[in-house]
Short mmCIF file of C-alpha atoms and ligand atoms in Angstrom, two decimals:
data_model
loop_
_atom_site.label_atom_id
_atom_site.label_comp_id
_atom_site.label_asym_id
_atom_site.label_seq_id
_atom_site.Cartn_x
_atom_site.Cartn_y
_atom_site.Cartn_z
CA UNK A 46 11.89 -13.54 -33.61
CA UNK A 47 14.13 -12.24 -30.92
CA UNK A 48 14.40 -14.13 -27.94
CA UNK A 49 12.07 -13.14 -24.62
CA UNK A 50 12.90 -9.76 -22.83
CA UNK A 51 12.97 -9.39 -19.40
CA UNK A 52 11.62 -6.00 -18.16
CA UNK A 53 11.57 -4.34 -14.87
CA UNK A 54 10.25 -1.49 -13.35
CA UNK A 55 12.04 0.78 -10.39
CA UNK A 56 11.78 4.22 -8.51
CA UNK A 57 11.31 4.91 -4.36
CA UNK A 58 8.15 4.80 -3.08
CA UNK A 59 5.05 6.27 -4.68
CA UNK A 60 6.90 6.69 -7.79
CA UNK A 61 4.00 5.46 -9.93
CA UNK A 62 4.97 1.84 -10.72
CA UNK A 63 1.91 -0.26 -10.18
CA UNK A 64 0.16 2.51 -12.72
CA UNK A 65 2.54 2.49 -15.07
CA UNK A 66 2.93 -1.54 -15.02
CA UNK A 67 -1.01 -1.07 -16.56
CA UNK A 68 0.41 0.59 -19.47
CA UNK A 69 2.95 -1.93 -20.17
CA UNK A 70 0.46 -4.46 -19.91
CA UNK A 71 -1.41 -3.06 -22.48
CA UNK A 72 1.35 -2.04 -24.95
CA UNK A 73 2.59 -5.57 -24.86
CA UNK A 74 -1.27 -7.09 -25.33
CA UNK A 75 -1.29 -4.63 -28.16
CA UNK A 76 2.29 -5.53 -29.28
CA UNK A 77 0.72 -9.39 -29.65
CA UNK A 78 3.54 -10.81 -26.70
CA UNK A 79 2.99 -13.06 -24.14
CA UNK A 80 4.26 -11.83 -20.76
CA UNK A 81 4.34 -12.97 -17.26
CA UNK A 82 3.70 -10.55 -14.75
CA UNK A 83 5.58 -10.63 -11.36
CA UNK A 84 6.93 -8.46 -8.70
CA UNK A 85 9.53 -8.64 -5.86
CA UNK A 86 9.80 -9.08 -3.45
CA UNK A 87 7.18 -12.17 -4.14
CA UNK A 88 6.61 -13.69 -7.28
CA UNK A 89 6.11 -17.18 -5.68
CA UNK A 90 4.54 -18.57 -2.69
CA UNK A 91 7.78 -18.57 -0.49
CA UNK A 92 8.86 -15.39 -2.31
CA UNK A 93 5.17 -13.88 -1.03
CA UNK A 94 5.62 -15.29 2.37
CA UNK A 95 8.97 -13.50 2.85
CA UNK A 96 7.91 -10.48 1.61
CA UNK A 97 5.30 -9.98 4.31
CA UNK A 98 8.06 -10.41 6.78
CA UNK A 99 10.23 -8.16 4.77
CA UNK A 100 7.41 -4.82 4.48
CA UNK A 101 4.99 -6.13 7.67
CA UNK A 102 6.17 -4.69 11.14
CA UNK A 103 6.74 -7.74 12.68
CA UNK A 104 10.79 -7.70 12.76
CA UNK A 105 11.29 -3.77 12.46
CA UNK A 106 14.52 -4.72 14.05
CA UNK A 107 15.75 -6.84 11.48
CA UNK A 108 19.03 -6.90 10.66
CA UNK A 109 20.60 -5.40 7.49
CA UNK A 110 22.04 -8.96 6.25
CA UNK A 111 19.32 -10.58 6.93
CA UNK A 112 17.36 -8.25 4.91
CA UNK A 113 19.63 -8.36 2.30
CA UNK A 114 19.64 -12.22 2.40
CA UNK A 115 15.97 -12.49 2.53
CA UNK A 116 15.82 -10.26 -0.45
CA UNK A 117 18.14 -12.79 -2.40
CA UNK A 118 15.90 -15.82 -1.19
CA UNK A 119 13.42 -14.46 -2.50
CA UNK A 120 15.06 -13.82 -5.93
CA UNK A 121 16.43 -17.07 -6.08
CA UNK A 122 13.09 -18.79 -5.50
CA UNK A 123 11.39 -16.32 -8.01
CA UNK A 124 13.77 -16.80 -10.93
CA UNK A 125 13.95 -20.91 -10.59
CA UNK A 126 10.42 -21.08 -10.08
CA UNK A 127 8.89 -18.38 -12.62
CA UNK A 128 11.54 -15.77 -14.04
CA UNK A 129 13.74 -18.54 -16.34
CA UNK A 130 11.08 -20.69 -16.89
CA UNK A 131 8.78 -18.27 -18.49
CA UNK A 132 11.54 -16.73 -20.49
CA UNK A 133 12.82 -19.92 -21.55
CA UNK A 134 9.14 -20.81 -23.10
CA UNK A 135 9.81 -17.29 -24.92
CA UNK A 136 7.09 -15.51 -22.74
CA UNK A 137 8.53 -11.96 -21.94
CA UNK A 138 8.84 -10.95 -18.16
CA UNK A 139 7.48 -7.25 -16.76
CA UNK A 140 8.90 -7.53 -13.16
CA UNK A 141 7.78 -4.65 -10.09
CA UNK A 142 11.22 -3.87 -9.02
CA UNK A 143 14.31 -6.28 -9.49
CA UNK A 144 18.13 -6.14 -8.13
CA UNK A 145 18.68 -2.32 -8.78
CA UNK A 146 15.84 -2.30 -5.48
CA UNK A 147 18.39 -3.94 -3.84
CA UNK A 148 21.83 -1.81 -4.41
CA UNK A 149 19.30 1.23 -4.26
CA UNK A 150 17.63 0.35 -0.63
CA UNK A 151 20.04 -2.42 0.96
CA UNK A 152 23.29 -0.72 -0.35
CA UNK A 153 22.42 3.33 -0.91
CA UNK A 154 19.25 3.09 1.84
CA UNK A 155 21.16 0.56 4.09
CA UNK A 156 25.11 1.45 3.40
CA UNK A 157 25.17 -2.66 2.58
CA UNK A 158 28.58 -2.91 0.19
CA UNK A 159 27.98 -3.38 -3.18
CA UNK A 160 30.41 -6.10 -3.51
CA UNK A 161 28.44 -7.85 -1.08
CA UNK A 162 25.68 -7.23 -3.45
CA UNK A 163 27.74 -7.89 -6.57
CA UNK A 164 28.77 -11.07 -5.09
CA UNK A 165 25.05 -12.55 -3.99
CA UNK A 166 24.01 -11.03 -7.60
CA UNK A 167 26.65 -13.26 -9.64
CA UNK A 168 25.73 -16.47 -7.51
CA UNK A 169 22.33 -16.15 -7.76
CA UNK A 170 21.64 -14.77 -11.06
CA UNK A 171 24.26 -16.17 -13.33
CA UNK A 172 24.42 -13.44 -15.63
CA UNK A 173 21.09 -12.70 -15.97
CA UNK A 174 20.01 -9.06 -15.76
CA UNK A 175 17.11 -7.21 -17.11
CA UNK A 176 16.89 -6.13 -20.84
CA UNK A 177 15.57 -3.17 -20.11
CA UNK A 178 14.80 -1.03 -16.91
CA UNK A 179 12.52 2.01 -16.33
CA UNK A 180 13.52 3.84 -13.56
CA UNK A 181 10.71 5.92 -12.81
CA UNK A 182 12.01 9.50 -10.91
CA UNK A 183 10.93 11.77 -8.75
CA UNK A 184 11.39 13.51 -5.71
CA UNK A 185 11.57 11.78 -2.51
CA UNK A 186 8.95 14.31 -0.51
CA UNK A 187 6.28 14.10 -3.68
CA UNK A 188 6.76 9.92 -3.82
CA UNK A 189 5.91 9.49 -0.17
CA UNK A 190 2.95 12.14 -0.18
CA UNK A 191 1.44 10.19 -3.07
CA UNK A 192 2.09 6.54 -1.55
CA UNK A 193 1.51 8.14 1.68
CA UNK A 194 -2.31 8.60 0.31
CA UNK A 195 -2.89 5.61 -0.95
CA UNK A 196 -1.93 3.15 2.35
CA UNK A 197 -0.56 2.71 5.44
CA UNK A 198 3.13 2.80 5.36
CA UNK A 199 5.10 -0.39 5.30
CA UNK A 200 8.65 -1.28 7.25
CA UNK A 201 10.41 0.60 4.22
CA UNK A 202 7.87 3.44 4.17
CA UNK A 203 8.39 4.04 7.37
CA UNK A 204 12.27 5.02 7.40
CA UNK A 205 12.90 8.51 7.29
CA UNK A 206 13.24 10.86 4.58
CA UNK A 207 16.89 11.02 4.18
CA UNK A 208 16.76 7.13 4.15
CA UNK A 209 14.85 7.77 0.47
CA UNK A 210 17.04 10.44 -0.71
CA UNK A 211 20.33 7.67 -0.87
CA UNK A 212 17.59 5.59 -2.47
CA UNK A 213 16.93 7.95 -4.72
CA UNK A 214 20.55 8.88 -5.72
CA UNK A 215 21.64 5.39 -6.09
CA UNK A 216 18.95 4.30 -8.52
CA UNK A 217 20.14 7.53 -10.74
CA UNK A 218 23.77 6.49 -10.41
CA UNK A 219 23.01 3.09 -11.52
CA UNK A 220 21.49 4.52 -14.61
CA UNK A 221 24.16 6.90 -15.20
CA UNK A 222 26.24 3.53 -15.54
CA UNK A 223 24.18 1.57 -17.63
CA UNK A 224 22.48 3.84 -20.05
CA UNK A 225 21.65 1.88 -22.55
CA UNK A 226 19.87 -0.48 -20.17
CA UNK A 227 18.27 1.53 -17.34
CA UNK A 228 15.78 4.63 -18.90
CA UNK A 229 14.85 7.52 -16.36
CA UNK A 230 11.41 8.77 -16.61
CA UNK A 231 10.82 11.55 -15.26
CA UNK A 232 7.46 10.86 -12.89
CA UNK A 233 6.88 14.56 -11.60
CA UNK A 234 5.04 14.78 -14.32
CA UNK A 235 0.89 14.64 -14.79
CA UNK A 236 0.47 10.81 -15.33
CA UNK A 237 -0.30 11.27 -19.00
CA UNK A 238 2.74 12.84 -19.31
CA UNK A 239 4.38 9.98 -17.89
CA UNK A 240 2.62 7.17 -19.57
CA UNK A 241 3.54 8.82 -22.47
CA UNK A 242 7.54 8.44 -21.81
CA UNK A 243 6.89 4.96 -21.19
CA UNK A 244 4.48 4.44 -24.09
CA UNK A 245 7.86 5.85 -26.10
CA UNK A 246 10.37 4.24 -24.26
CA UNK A 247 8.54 0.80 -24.82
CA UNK A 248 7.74 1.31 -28.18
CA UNK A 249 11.50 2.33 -28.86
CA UNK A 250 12.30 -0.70 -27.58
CA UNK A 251 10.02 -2.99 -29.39
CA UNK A 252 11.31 -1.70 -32.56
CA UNK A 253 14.61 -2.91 -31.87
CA UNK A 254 13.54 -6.27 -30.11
CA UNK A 255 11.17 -7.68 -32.46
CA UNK A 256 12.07 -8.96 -35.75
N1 T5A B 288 12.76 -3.62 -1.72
C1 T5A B 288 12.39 -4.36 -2.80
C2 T5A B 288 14.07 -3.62 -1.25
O1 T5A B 288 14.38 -2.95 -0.26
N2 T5A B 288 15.00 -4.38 -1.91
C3 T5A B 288 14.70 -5.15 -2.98
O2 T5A B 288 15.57 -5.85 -3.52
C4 T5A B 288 13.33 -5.14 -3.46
C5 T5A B 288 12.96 -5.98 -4.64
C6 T5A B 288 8.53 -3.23 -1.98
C7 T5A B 288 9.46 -2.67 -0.95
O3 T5A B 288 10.56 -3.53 -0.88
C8 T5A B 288 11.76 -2.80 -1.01
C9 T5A B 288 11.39 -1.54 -1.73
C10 T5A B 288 9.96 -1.29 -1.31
O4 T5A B 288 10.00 -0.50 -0.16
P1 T5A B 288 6.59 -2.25 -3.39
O5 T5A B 288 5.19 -2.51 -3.09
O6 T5A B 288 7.18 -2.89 -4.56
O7 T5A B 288 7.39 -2.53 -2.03
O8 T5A B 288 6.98 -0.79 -3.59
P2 T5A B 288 6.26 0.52 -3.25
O9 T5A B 288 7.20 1.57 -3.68
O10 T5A B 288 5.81 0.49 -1.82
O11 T5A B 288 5.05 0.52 -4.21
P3 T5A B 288 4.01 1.61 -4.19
O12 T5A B 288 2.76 0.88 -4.54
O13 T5A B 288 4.06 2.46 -2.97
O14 T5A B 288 4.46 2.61 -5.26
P4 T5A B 288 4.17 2.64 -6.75
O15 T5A B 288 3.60 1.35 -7.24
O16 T5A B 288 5.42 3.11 -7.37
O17 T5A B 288 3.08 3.79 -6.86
P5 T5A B 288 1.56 3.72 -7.34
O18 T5A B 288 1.48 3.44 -8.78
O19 T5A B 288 0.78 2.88 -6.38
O20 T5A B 288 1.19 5.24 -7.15
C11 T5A B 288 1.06 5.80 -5.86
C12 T5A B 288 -0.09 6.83 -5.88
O21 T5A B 288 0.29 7.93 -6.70
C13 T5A B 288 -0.64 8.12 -7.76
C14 T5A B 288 -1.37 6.79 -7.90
O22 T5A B 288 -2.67 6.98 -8.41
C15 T5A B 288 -1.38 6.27 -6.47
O23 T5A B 288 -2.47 6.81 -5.76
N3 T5A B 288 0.13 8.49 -8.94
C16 T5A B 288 0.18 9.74 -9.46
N4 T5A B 288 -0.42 10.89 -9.09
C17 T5A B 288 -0.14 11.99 -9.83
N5 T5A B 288 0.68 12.01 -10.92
C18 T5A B 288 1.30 10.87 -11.31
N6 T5A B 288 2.14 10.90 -12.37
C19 T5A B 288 1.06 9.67 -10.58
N7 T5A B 288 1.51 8.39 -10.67
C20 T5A B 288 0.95 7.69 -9.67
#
């Protein structure tokens, strides 16, 4: 059997994630693999704490660093207490959003270097990066309309539109460097037509993962 996979999902706001996770769930239950599921920012009890100060309104004024930093705490907390753990016991991991959130918002959203990134990345992670990545895509005005119907916007939500489109832009230049690890879906679509790119994707990716 091949060792654990570590799966996350991506895409701006609205893009569809916390539907599509369902699916994975269920193609993995069906697939007969134990998973953990998590998200960031969160995952943990200090990792949930910071991410209410990170999306609540309390320090709209924070600074970019700090974000960035916070963002990285919470990471670090998340794969000590949860992420390497699980995978180490051979249960895959199906993580809501992962270190691409954080070139894509703190360095395309923010204009935060991406050595800076790079460097906080290689201390904190080690090497470890997601086996495979669904970037879910879409345009920025149809993403906020749809999360912008489901709940009040958060700190992020509330930036403005051009704010998403650098999002946007770096999460498709990220996968235009790492192919073979980060899949764009396109999430325009109806959601059947999306769930059945990821039912595909996933199932591509079970046939070469599984022994
Ligand atoms: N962040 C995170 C950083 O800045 N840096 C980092 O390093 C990390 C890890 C986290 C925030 O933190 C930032 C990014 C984020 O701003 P979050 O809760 O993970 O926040 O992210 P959100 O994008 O806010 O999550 P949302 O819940 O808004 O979006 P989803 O989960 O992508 O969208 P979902 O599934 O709730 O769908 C939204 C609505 O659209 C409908 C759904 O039914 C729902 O009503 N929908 C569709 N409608 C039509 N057709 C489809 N294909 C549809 N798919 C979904």
């Amino acid at each position: 059997m091949a060792r654990a996979s570590f799966i996350t999902l991506e895409g701006i706001e609205g893009a569809g994630k916390t539907t599509c996770m369902a699916q994975l769930r269920l193609l993995l239950k069906q697939a007969g693999i134990g998973f953990l599921e998590t998200r960031e920012p969160g995952g943990t009890q200090l990792g949930e704490d910071l991410r209410q100060l990170l999306l609540g309104h309390k320090h709209t004024g924070m600074s970019d660093d700090a974000e960035l930093l916070l963002m990285f705490a919470s990471r670090a907390e998340h794969l000590q207490q949860k992420i390497l753990p699980a995978l180490d016991n051979g249960q895959w991991v199906l993580c809501d959003r992962f270190t691409d959130a954080t070139y894509a918002y703190q360095g395309g959203g923010r204009g935060i270097a991406y050595d800076r990134i790079r460097n906080l990345e290689d201390w904190v992670q080690q090497g470890l990066k997601p086996d495979l990545t669904l970037l879910l895509d879409l345009p920025v005005d149809l993403g906020l309309e749809r999360a912008g119907k489901r709940s009040a916007p958060d700190r992020f939500e509330s930036e403005a539109g051009m704010f998403f489109e650098k999002v946007r832009q770096t999460y498709l230049d990220l996968a235009a460097r790492e192919p073979d690890r980060i899949k764009v879906i396109d999430a325009s679509l109806t959601l059947d037509e999306v769930l059945a790119q990821i039912t595909s994707t996933m199932n591509h990716f079970l046939s070469h993962h599984q022994s």
